[in-house]
Short mmCIF file of C-alpha atoms in Angstrom, two decimals:
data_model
loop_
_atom_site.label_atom_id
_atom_site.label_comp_id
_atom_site.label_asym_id
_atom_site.label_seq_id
_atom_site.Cartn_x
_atom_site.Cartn_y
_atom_site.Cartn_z
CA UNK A 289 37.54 56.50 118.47
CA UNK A 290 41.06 55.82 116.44
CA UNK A 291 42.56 52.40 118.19
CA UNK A 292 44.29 51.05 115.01
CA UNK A 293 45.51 52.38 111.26
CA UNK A 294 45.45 48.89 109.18
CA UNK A 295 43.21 48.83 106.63
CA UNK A 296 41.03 46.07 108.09
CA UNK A 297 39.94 48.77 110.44
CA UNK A 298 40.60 52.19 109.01
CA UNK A 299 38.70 52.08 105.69
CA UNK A 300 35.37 50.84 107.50
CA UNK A 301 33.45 52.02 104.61
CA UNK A 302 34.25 49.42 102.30
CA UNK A 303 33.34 46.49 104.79
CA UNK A 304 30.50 44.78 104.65
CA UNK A 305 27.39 45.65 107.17
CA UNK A 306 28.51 42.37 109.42
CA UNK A 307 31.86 42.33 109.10
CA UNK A 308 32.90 43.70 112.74
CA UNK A 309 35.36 41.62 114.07
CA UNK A 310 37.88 43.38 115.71
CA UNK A 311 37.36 46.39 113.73
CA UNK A 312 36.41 48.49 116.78
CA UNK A 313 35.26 52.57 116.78
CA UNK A 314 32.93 53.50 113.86
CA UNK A 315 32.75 50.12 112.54
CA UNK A 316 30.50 48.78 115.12
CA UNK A 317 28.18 52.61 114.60
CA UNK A 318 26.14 50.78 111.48
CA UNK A 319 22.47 50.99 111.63
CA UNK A 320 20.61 48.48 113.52
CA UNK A 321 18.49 46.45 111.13
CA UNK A 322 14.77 45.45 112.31
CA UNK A 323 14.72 42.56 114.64
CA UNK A 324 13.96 39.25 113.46
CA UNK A 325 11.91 36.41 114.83
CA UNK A 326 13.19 33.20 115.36
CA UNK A 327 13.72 30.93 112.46
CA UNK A 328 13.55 27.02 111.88
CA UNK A 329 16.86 25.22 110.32
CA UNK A 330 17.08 25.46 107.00
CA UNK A 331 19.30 22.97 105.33
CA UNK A 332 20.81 23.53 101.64
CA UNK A 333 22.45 21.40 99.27
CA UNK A 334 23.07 17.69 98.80
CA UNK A 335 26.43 16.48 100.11
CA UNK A 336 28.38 13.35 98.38
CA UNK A 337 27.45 10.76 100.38
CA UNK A 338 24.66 10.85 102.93
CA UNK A 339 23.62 7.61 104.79
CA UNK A 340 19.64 7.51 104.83
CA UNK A 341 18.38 7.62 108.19
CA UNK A 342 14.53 7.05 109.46
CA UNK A 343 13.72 8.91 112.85
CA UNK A 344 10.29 7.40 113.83
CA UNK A 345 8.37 9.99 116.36
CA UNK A 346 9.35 9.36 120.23
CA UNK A 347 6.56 7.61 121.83
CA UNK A 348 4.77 10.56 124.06
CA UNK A 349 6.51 13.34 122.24
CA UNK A 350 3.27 14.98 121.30
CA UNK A 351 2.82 15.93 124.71
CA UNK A 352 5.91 16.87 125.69
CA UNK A 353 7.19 20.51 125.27
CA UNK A 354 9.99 19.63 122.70
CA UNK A 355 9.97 16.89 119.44
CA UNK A 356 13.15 15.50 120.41
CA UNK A 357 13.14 13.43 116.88
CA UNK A 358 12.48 16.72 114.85
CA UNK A 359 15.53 18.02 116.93
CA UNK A 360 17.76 14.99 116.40
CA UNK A 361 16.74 15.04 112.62
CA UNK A 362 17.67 18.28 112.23
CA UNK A 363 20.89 17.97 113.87
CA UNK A 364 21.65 15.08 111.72
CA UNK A 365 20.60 16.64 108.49
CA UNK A 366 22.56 19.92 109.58
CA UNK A 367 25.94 17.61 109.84
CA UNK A 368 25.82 16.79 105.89
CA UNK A 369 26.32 13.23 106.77
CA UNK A 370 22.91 11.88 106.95
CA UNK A 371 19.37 12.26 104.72
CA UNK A 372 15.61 11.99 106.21
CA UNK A 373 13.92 8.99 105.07
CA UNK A 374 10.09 9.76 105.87
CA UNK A 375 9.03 7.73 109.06
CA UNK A 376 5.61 9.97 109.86
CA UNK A 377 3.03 7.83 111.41
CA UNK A 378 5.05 5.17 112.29
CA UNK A 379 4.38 3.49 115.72
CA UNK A 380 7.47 2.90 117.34
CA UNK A 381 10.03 2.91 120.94
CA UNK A 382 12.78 1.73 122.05
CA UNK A 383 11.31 -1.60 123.15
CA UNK A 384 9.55 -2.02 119.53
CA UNK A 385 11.35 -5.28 117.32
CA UNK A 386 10.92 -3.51 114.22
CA UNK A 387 10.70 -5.42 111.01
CA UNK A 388 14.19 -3.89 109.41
CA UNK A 389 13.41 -5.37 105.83
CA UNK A 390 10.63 -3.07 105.24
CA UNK A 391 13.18 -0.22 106.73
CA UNK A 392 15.49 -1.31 103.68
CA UNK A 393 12.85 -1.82 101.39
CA UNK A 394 12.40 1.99 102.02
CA UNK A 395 16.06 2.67 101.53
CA UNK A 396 16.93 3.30 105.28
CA UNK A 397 20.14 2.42 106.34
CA UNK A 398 19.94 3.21 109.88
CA UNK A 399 16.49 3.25 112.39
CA UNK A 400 16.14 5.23 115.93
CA UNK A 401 13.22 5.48 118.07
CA UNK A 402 11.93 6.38 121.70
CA UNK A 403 9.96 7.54 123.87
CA UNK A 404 9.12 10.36 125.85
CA UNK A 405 7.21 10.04 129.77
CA UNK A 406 6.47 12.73 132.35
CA UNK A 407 7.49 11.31 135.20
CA UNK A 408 5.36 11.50 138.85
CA UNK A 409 8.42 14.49 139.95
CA UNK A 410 7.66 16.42 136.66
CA UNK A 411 11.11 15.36 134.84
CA UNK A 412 10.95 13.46 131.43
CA UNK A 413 12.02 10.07 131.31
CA UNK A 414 13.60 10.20 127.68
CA UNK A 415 14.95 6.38 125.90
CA UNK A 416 15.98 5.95 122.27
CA UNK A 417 17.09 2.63 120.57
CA UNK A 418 19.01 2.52 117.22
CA UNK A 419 18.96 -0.17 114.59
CA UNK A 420 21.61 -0.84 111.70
CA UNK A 421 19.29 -1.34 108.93
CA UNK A 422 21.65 -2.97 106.29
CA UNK A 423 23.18 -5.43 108.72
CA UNK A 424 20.19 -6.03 110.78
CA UNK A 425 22.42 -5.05 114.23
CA UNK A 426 21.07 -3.42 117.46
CA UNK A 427 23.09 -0.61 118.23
CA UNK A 428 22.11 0.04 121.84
CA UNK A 429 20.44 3.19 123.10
CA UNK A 430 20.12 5.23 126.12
CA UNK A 431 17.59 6.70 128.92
CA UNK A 432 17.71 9.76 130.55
CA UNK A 433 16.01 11.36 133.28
CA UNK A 434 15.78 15.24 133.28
CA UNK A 435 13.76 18.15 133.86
CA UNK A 436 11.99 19.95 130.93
CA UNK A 437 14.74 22.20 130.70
CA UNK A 438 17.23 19.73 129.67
CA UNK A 439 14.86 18.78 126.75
CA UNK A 440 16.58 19.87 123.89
CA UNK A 441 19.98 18.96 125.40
CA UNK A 442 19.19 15.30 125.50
CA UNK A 443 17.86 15.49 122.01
CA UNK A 444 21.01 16.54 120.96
CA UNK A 445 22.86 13.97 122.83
CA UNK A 446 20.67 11.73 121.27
CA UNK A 447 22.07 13.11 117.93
CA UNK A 448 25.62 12.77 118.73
CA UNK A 449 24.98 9.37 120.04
CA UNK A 450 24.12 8.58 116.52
CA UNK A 451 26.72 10.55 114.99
CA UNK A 452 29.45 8.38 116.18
CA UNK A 453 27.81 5.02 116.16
CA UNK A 454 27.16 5.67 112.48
CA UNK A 455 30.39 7.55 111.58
CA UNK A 456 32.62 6.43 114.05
CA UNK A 457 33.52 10.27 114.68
CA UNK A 458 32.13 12.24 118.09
CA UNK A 459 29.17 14.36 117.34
CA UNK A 460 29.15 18.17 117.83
CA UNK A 461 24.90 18.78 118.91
CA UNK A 462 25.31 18.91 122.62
CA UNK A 463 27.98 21.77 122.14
CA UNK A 464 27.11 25.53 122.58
CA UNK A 465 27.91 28.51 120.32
CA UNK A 466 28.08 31.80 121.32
CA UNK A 467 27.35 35.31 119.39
CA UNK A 468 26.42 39.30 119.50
CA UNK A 469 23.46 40.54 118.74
CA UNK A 470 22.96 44.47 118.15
CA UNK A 471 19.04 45.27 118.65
CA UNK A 472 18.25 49.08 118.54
CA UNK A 473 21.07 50.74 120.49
CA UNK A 474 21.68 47.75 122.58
CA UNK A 475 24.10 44.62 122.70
CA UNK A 476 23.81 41.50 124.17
CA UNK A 477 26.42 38.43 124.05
CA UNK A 478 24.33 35.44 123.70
CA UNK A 479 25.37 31.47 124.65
CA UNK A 480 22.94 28.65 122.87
CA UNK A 481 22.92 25.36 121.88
CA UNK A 482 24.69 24.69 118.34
CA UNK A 483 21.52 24.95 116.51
CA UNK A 484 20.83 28.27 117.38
CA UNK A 485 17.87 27.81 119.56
CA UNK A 486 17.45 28.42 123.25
CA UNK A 487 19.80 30.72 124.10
CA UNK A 488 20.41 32.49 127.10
CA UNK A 489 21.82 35.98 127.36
CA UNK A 490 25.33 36.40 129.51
CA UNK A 491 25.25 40.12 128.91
CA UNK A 492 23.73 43.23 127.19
CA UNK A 493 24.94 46.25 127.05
CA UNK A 494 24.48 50.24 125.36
CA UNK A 495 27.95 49.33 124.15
CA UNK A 496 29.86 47.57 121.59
CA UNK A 497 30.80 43.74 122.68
CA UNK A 498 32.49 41.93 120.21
CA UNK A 499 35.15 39.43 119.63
CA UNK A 500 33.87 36.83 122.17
CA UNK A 501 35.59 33.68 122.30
CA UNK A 502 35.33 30.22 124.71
CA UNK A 503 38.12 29.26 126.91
CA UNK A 504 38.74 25.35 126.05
CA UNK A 505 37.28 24.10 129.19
CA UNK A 506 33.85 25.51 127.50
CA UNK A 507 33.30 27.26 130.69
CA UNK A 508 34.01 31.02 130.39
CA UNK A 509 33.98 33.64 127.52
CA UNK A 510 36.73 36.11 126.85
CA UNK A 511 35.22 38.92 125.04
CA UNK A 512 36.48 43.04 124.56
CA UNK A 513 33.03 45.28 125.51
CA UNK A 514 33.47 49.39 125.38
CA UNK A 515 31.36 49.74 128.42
CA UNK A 516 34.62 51.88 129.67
CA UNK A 517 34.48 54.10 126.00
CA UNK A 518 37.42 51.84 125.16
CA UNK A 519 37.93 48.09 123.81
CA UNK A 520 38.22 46.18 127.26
CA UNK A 521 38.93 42.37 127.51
CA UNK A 522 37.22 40.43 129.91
CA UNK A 523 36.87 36.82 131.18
CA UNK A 524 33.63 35.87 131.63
CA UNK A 525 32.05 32.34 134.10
CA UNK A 526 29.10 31.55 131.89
CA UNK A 527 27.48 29.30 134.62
CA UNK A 528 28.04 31.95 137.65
CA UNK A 529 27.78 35.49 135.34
CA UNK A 530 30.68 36.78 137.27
CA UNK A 531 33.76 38.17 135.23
CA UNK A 532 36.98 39.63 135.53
CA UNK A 533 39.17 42.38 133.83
CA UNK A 534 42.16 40.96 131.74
CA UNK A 535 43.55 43.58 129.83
CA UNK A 536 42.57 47.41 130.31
CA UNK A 537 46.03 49.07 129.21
CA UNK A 538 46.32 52.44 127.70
CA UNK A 539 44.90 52.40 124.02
CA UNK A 540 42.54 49.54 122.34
CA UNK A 541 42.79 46.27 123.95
CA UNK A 542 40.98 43.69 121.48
CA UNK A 543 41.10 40.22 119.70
CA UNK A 544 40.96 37.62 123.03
CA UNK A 545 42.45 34.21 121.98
CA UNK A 546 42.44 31.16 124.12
CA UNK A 547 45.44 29.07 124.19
CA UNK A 548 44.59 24.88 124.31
CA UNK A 549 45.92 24.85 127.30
CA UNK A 550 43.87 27.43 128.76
CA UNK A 551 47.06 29.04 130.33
CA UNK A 552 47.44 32.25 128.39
CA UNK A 553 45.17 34.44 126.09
CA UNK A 554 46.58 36.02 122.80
CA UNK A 555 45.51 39.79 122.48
CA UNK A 556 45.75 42.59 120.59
CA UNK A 557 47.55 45.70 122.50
CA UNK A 558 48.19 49.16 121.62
CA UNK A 559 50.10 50.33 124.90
CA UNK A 560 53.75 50.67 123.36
CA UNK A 561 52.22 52.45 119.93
CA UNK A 562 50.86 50.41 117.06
CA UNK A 563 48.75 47.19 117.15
CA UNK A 564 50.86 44.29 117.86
CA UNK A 565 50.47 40.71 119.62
CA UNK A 566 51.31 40.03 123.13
CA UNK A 567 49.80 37.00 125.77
CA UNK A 568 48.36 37.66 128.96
CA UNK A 569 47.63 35.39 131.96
CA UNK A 570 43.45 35.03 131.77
CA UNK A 571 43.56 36.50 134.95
CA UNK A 572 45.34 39.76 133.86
CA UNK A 573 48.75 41.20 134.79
CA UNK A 574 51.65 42.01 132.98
CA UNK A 575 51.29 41.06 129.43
CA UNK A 576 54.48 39.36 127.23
CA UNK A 577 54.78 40.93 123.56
CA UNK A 578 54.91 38.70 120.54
CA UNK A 579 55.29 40.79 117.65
CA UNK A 580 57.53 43.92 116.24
CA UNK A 581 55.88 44.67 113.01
CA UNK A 582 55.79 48.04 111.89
CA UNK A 583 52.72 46.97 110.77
CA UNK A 584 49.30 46.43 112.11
CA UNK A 585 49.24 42.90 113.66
CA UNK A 586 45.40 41.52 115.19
CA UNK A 587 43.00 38.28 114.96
CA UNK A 588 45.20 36.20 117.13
CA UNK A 589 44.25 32.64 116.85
CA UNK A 590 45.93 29.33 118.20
CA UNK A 591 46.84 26.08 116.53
CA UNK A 592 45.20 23.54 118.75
CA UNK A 593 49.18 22.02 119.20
CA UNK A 594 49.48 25.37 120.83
CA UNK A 595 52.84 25.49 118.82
CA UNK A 596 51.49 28.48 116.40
CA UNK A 597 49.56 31.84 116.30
CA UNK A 598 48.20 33.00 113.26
CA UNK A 599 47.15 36.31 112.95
CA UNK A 600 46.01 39.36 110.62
CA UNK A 601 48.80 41.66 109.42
CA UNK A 602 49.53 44.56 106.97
CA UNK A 603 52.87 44.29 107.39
CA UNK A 604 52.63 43.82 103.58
CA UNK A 605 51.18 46.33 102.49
CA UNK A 606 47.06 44.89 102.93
CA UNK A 607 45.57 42.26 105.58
CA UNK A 608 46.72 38.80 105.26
CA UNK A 609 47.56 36.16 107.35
CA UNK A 610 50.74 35.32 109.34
CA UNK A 611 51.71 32.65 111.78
CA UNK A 612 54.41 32.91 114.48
CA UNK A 613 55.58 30.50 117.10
CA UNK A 614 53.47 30.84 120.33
CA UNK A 615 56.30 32.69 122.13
CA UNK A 616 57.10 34.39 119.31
CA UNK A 617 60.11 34.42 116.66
CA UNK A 618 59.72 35.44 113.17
CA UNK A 619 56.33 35.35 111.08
CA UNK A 620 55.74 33.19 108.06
CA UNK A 621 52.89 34.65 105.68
CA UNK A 622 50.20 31.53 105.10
CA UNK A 623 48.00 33.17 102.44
CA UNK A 624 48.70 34.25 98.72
CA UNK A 625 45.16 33.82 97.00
CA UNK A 626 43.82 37.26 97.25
CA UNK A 627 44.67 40.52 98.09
CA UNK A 628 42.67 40.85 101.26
CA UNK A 629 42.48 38.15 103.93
CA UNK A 630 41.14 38.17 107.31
CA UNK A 631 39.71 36.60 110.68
CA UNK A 632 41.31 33.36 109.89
CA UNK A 633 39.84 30.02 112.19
CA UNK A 634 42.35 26.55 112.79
CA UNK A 635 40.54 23.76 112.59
CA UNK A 636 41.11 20.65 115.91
CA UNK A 637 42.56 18.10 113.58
CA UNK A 638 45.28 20.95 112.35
CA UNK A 639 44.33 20.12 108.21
CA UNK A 640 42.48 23.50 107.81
CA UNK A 641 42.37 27.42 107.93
CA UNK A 642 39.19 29.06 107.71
CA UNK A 643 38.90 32.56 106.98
CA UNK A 644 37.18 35.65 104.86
CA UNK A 645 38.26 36.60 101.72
CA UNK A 646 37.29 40.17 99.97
CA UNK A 647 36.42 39.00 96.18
CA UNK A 648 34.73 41.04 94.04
CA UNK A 649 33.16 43.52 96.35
CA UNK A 650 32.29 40.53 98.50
CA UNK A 651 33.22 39.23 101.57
CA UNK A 652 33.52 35.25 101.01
CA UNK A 653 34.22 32.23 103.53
CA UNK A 654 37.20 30.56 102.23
CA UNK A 655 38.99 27.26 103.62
CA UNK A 656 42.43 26.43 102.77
CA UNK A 657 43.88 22.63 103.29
CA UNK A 658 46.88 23.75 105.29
CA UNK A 659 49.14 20.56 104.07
CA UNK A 660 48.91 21.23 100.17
CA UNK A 661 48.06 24.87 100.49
CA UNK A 662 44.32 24.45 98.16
CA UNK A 663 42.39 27.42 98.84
CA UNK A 664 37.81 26.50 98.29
CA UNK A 665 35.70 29.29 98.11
CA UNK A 666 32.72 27.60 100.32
CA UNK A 667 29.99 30.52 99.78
CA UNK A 668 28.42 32.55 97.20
CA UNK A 669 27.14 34.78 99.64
CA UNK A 670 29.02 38.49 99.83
CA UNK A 671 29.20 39.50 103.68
CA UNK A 672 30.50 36.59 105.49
CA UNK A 673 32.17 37.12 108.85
CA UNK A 674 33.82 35.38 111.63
CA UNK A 675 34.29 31.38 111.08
CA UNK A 676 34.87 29.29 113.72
CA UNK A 677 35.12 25.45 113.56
CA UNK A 678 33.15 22.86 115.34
CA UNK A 679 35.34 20.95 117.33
CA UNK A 680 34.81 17.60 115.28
CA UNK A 681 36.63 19.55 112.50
CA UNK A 682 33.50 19.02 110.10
CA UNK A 683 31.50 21.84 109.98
CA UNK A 684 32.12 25.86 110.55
CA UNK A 685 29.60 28.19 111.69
CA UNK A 686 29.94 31.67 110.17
CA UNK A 687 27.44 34.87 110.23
CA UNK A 688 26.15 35.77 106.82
CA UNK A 689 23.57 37.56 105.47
CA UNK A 690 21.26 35.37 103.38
CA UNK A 691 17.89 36.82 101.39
CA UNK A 692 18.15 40.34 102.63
CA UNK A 693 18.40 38.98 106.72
CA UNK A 694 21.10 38.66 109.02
CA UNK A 695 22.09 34.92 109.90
CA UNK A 696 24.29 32.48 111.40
CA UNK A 697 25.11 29.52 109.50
CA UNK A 698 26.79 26.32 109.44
CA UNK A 699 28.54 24.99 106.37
CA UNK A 700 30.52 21.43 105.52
CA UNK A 701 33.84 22.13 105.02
CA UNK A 702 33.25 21.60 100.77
CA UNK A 703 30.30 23.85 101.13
CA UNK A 704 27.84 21.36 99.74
CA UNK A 705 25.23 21.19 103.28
CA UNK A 706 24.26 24.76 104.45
CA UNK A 707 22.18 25.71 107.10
CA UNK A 708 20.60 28.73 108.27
CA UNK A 709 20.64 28.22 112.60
CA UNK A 710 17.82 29.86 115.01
CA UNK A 711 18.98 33.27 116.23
CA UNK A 712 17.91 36.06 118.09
CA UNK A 713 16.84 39.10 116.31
CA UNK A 714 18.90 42.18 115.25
CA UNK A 715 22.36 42.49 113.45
CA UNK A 716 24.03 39.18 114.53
CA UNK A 717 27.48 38.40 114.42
CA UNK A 718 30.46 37.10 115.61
CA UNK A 719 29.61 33.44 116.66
CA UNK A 720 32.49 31.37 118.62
CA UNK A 721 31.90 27.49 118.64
CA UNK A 722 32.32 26.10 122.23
CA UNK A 723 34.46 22.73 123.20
CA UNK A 724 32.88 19.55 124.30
CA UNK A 725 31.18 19.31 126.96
CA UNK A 726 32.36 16.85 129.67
#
């Protein structure tokens, strides 16, 4: 199956086993690799400053189904911005007076602790209190009352509750990712939480699905699947499972976008001859084209001002990327370091481009600040794909393969804290970062 003649997508043999995106046909025909189990978070690297944080064990954890302070420690650690002090042992809730000086005489700057109760209904009655260490402050805290389902999700809210009272910036934990796994012959579009762990299948199919991407509401997924022997786009309601067909013109339809707004989708068409950009209404109909490139245009992605597309063209001579005015106009090329740049990812704030660089062979996760134009290689691995930015700006998640094994990661933006995210087992790839959640 032929659906494009750029490089990107042509010369599949010299991309590496995970890089996928968008490149459609024999691409996605590799080998499925043995399926994995699940994995703990493994964190990397020491970042400049890290504030030293004690999480005492919640009160009743033990017998609950989930540690929520392992899962709020990890969360923290994961964010580069905080480091474990030991608090093992330590009898503690969130009606404990805790003596702070011996919490600074152990170098803690900040204190958290809770509890965990099965109430008479079978829900958990979860609380949490944090301290300020150094300044000897309260910080408040907060109860919830859920079923055992919701576990993990109030751990993380716990987390981002932290987050911001310690950094002043809103925490990314009780977001969602999304990703493709391909398992044997089959492939499945997974949603979880944004450590990896328990998540939920939206589909699976004996064909390809790739490019999946969250609408900014954080409620459905726009994806392509080849479940017609042909790139398809789709809109997807992650809570309901129900879906609709977006884009099923003659030729490859790929590369779903969301714009802020929600309003439109960016896409990749091949109805009037070669790959180029158009937008489409998420709930199909007649598409509007952007582009006119002789060239092979693809990767649509948005600014979050909406103002600006940038995209992957060889209109060059070899993939780079371009950025255009949302409703179109002339293109302005954004990257000159290397010869072969794809998949690029806009950060919220607007300051940077994420995006995957061929170097040496390899196939490296690169951020550029978009203001001075500083390119930072941010991996040493060789088969990165797909970035996509948390929506606090400060940390990407990216599928890699680390030690032999396929995995998604999360990086700080200087590359400094790494960590290797649950997943489910097979060839993963492509992982989206979802909104907030209201």
């Amino acid at each position: 199956m032929t659906t494009n003649r750029f490089p990107l997508v042509s010369l599949s043999s010299v991309l590496p086993p995970l890089h996928r995106r968008h490149l459609l046909g024999a691409a996605l025909a590799a080998p499925a690799l043995p399926a994995l189990a699940q994995f703990k978070v493994e964190i990397t690297g020491i970042g400049v400053k890290q504030t030293p944080i004690a999480i005492a064990p919640f009160k009743g954890e033990a017998q609950a189904p989930q540690r929520i302070s392992a899962i709020v420690m990890a969360d923290l650690e994961r964010s580069g911005q905080f480091r474990r002090v030991d608090a093992a042992g330590e009898q503690l809730d969130e009606s404990s007076r805790p003596d702070l000086s011996v919490w600074k005489q152990k170098a803690a700057e900040a204190l958290a602790a809770g509890s965990v109760t099965r109430t008479a209904d079978g829900r958990y009655d979860v609380r949490f209190r944090l301290w300020d260490v150094v300044n000897g402050q309260d910080l408040g805290g907060q109860s919830y009352q859920v079923p055992q389902a919701d576990l993990r999700l109030v751990a993380h809210k716990i987390a981002d509750y932290i987050y911001e009272k310690l950094t002043g910036e809103k925490g990314v934990f009780s977001t969602r990712i999304a990703y493709v796994t391909k398992n044997g012959a089959r492939y499945t579009l997974w949603v979880a939480d944004s450590d990896g762990e328990n998540s939920q299948s939206a589909l699976s199919s004996p064909e390809p699905i790739i490019s999946p991407a969250w609408s900014p509401s954080g409620t459905q997924l726009a994806y392509v699947s080849f479940e017609s022997r042909k790139p398809v786009v789709y809109v997807h309601e992650v809570s309901s499972g129900k879906r609709r067909l977006v884009a099923n013109f003659r030729g490859s339809n790929s590369a779903p976008a969301w714009s802020p707004d929600g309003s439109a989708l960016a896409v990749t068409l091949s109805r009037d001859g070669g790959s180029q950009l158009y937008t489409i209404s998420p709930n199909g109909g007649e598409p509007r084209r952007l582009t006119q490139s002789s060239g092979i245009d693809t990767e649509p992605t948005y600014s979050r001002d909406g103002r600006y597309i940038y995209f992957v063209s060889d209109r060059g001579g070899a993939p780079q990327i371009y950025r255009i005015g949302a409703s179109g106009g002339s293109a302005e090329r954004v990257t000159f370091s290397g010869s072969y740049n794809i998949s690029p990812a806009i950060s919220p704030d607007g300051k940077t481009l994420a995006y995957i660089s061929r170097t040496g062979g390899g196939y490296k996760l690169q951020v550029m600040d978009l203001a001075s134009g500083t390119v930072t290689a941010v991996t040493d691995t060789s088969a990165d794909e797909s970035p996509s930015f948390a929506p606090n700006s400060k940390l990407i998640v990216y599928a890699s393969r680390q030690g032999g094994r396929d995995a998604l990661m999360t990086t700080t933006l200087d590359g400094k804290i790494k960590a290797r995210l649950a997943g489910q087992g097979g060839d993963i790839r492509e992982p989206d970062w979802g909104p907030y959640q209201p």
